[in-house]
Coordinates of C-alpha atoms in Angstrom, one line a residue:
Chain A
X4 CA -64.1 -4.9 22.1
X5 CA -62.2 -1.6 22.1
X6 CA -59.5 -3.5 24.7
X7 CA -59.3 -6.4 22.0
X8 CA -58.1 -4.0 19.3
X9 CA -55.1 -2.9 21.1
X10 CA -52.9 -5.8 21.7
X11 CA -52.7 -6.0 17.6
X12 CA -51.6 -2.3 17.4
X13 CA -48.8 -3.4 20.0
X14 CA -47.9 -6.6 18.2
X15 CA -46.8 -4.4 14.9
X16 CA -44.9 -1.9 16.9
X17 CA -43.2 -4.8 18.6
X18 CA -42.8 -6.6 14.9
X19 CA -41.0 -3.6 13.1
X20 CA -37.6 -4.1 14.5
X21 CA -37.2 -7.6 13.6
X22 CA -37.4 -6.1 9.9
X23 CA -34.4 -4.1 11.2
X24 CA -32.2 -6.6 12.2
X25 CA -31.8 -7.9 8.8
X26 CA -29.3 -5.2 8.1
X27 CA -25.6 -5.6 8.4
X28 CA -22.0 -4.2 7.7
X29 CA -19.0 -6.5 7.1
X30 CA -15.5 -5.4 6.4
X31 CA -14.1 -7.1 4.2
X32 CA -10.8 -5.8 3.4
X33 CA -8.2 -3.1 5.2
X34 CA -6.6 -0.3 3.2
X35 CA -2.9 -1.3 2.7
X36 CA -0.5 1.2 1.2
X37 CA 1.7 -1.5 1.0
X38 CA 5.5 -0.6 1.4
X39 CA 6.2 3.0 1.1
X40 CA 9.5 4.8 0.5
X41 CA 11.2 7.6 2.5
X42 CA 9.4 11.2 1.1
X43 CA 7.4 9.6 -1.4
X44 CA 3.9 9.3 -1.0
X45 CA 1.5 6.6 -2.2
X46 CA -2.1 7.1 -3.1
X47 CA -4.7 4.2 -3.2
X48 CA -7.7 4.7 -4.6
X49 CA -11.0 3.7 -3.7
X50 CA -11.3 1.9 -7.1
X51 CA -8.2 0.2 -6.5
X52 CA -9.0 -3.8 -6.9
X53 CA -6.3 -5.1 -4.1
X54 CA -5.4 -2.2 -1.9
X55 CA -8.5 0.1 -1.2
X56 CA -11.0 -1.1 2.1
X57 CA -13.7 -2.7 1.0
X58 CA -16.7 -3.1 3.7
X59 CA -20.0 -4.9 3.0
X60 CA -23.2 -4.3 3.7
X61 CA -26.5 -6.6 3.3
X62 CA -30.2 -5.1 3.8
X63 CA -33.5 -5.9 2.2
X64 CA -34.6 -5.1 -1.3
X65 CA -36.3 -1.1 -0.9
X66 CA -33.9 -0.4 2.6
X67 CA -32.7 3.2 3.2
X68 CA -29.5 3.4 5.3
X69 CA -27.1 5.9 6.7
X70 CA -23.4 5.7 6.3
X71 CA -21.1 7.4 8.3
X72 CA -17.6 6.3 7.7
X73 CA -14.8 7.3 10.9
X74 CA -11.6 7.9 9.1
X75 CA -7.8 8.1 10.7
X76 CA -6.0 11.4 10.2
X77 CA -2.7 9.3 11.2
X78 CA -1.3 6.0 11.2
X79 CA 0.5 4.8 14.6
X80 CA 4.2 3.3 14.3
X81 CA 7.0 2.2 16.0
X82 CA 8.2 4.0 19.4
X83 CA 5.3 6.4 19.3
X84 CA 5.7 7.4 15.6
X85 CA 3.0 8.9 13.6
X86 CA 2.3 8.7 9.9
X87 CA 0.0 11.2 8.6
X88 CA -2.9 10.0 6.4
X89 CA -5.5 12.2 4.1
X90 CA -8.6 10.9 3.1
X91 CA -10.9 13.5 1.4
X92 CA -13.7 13.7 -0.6
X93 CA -13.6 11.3 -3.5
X94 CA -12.0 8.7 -1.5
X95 CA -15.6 6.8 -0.8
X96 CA -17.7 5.3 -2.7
X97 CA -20.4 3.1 -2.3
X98 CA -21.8 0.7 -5.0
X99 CA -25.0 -1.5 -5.0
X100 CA -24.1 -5.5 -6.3
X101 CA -27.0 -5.3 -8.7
X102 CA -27.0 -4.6 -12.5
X103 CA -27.2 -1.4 -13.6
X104 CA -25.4 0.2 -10.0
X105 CA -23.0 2.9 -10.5
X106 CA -20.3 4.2 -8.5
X107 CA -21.7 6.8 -5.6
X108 CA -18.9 8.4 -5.0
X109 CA -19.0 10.4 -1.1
X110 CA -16.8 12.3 1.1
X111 CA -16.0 10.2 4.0
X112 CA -16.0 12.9 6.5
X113 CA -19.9 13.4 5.7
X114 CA -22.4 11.1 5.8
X115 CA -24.2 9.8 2.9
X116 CA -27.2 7.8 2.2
X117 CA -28.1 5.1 0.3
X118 CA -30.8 2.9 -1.0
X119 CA -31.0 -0.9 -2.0
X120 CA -33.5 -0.4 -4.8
X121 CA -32.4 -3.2 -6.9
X122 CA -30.3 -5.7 -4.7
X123 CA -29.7 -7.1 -1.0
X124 CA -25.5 -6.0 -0.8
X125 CA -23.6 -2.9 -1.6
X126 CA -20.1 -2.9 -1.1
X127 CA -18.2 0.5 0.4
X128 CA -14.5 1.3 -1.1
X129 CA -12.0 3.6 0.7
X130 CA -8.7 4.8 -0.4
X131 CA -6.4 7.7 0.8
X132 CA -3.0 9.3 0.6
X133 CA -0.3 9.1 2.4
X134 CA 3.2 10.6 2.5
X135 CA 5.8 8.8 4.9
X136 CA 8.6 12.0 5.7
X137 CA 12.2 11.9 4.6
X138 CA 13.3 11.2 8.4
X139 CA 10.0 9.0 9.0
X140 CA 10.8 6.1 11.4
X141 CA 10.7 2.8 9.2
X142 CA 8.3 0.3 10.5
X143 CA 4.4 -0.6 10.2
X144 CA 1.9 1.6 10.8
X145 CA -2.2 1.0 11.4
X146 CA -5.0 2.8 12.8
X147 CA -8.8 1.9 11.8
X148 CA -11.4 3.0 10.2
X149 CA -14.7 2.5 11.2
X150 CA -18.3 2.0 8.6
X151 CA -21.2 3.0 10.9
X152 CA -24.6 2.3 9.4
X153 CA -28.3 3.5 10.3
X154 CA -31.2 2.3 9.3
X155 CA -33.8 4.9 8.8
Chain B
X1 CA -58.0 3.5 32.5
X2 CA -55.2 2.9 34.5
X3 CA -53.9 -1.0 33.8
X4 CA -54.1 0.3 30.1
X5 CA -51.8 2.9 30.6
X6 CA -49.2 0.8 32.4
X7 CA -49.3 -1.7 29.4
X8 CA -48.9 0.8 27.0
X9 CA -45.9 2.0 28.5
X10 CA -43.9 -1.1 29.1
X11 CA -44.3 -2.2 25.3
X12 CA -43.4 1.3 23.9
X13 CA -39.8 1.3 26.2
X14 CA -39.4 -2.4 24.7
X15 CA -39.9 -0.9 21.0
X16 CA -37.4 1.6 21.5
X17 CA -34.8 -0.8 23.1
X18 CA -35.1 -3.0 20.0
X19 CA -34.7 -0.1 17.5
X20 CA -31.9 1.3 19.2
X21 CA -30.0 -1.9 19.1
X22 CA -30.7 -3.1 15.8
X23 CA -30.7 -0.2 13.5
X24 CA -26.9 1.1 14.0
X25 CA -24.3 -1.1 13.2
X26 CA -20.3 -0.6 12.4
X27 CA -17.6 -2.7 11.4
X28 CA -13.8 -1.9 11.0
X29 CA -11.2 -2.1 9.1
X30 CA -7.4 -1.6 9.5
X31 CA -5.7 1.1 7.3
X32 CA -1.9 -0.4 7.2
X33 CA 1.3 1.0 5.4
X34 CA 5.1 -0.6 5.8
X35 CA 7.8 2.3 5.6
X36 CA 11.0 0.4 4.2
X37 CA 14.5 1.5 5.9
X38 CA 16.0 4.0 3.6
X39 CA 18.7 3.1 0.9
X40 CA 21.9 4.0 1.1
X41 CA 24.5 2.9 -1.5
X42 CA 28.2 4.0 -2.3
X43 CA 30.8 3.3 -4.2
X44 CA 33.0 1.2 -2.7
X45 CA 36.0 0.1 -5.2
X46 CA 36.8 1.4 -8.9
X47 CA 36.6 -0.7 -11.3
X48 CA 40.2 -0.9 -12.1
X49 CA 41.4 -2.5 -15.6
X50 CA 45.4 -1.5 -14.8
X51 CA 47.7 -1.1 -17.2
X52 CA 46.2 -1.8 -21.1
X53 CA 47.8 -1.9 -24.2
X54 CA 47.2 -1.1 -27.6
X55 CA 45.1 -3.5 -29.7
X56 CA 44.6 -5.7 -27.0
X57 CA 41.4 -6.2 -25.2
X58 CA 41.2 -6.4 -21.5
X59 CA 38.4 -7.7 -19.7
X60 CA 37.7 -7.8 -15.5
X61 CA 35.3 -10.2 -14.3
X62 CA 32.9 -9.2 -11.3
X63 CA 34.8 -11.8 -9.2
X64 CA 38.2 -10.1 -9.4
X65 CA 40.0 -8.2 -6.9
X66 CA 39.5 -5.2 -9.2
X67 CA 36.1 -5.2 -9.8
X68 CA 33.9 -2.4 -9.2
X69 CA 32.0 -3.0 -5.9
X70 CA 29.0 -0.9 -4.6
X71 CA 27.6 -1.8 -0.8
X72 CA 24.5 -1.0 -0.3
X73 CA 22.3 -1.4 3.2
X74 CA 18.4 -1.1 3.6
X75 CA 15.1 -2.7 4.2
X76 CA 15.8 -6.8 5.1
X77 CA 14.5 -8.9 2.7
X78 CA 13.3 -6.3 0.6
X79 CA 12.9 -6.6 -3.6
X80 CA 14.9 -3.5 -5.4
X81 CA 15.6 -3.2 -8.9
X82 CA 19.2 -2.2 -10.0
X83 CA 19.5 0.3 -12.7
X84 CA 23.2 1.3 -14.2
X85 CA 24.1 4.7 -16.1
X86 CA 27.2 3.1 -17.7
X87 CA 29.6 5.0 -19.9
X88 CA 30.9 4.1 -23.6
X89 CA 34.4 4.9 -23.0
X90 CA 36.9 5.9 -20.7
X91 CA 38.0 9.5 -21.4
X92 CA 42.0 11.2 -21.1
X93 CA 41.6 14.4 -22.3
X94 CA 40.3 14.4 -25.9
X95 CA 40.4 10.5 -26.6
X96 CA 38.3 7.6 -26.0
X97 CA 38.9 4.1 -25.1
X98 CA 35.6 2.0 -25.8
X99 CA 34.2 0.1 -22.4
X100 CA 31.6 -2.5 -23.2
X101 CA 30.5 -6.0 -22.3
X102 CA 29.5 -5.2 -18.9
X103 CA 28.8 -8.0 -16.5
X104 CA 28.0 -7.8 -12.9
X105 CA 26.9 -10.2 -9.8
X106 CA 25.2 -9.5 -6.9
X107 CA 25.2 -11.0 -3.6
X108 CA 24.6 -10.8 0.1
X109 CA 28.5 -11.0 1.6
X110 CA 31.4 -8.9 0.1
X111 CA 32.7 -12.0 -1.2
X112 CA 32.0 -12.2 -5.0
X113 CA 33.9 -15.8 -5.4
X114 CA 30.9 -18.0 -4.0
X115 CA 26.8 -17.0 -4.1
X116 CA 27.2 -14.3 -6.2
X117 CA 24.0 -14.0 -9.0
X118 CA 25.1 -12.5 -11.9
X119 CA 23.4 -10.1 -14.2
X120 CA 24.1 -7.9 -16.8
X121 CA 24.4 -3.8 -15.8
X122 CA 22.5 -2.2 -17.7
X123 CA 19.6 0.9 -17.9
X124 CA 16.9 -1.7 -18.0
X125 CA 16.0 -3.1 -14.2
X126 CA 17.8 -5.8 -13.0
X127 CA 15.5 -7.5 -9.6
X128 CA 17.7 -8.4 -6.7
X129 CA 16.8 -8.4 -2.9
X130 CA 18.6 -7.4 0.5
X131 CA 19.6 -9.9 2.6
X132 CA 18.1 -10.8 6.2
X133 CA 20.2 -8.7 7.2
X134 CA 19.3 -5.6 4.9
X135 CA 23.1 -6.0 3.1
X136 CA 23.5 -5.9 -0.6
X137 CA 27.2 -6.1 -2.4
X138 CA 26.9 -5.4 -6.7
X139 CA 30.0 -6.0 -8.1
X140 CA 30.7 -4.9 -12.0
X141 CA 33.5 -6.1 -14.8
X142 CA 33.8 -5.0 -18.5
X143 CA 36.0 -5.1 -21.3
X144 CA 37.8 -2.1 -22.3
X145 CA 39.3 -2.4 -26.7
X146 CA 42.3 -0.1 -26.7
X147 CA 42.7 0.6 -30.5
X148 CA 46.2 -0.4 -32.3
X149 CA 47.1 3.4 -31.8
X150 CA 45.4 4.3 -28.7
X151 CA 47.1 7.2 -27.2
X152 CA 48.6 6.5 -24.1
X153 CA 47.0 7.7 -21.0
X154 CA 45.1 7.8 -17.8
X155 CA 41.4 7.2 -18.9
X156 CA 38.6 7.5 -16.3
X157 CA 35.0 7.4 -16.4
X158 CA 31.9 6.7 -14.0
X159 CA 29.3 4.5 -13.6
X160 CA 26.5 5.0 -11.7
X161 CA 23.9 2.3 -10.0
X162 CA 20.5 3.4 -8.3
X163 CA 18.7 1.0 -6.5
X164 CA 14.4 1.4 -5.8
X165 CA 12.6 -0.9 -3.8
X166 CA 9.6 -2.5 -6.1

């Protein structure tokens, strides 16, 4: 009898991650500056309907989760060029689909953590700054940015 | 005692595979920007009415050989709006002779005579776009009304076109 009890205990241990694997992160959209000019700089921010990075993530009703966002410091050009960008604190937010979800807004050099208390998707914004130089090499410039999510 | 603990070992290392796996996850995104080729425009020809005389109007059309003429070079393709500071007369010392009825053209050769789009100079945005090859060519005419006891003179003024990308 006491053998016959443990092969259940195993089962739910076994069980727990499929739970787990019901939790994902999309992206959606990339954060375009669009076409900058020569020494001017050009903020997007994370509110911004068409330019600002927009990831998605889907998780059961009740799910706690972990975001860590990986950020560029620079974007990479043309013949080895390199075009600072800042994004600081303020630039993030994140936003649960549901009625009655505000705006949490995060630094996206920390991370932050979030609940779905009243929904299955959330949706992750990111803007920035950037500021091509007077002398900067025209071209197009990219990097990435990375949404890392843990399920606790 | 002994075939329990093997058991017991083998499904905890499974459980810990499967957590590890399943509760990080990432996904990227691309963080893009376009720097556009610098502007650079000059004036290339004055806008030259010649010789004008008293009570009689004169008028230069953008397509004349006297025409004012910027050049302007930047990003290929590119949308820029035009934008004109443009004077109210011509100046020779104390006196004024009125300049008004600006018209312009723009176009992607230095040829104003064929495919040239005209517009009207002014402070208020005009939309043009450099060619494939990032050239631009604005030319500019007016009409200058000399009163019936203009002084005679040489009378000069500027005008003044800034180009932005939009």
């Amino acid at each position: 009898m006491h053998r016959a009890t443990i092969p259940a205990t195993l089962l739910s241990l076994i069980a727990a991650p499929a739970a787990v694997a019901q939790v994902s992160v999309t992206g959606i959209r990339d954060l375009a500056f669009g076409f900058l000019t020569l020494g001017i700089s050009s903020t997007v921010l994370p509110s911004d309907p068409v330019k600002s990075a927009q990831w998605r993530i889907t998780a059961p009703v009740g799910q706690r989760i972990q975001i860590r966002l990986t950020v560029p410091n620079q974007l990479l050009g043309p013949s080895g060029a390199t075009l600072p960008v800042s994004i600081n604190n303020g630039d993030a937010f994140v936003q649960g689909t549901w009625t009655g979800s505000v705006p949490n807004s995060f630094n996206p050099g920390s991370n932050v953590n979030f609940n779905f208390t009243g929904g299955t998707q959330a949706i992750i914004r990111l803007g920035g700054q950037i500021t091509p130089a007077a002398n900067q090499r025209p071209g197009t410039y990219t990097n990435t940015a990375v949404c890392t999510i843990t399920v606790f | 005692m002994h075939r329990w603990a093997k058991v017991s070992t083998a499904v905890v290392a499974a459980c810990v595979v499967a957590a590890s796996n399943a509760s990080a996850q990432s996904a990227n995104i691309n963080v893009t920007a376009n720097v556009l080729q610098a502007i650079s425009v000059t004036g290339f020809r004055a806008l030259d009415f010649g010789n004008v005389f008293p009570g009689v109007n004169k008028t230069i059309a953008p397509s004349a050989a006297t025409s004012g003429r910027f050049d302007a070079t930047g990003q290929a393709a590119a949308n820029v709006n035009m934008t004109f500071t443009l004077p109210v007369n011509l100046v020779s010392g104390g006196n004024n002779l009125p300049i008004g009825t600006w018209t312009g053209c723009w176009d992607t050769d230095n040829n104003p005579a064929a495919g040239c789009t005209n517009f009207t100079p002014s402070a208020a945005a005009s939309a043009t776009t450099f060619s494939a090859g990032g050239a631009l060519f604005v030319f500019i005419g007016g009409t200058v009304s000399p009163a019936a006891n203009q002084a005679a003179g040489a009378y000069t003024a500027t005008a003044t076109l800034t180009l932005a990308y939009f």
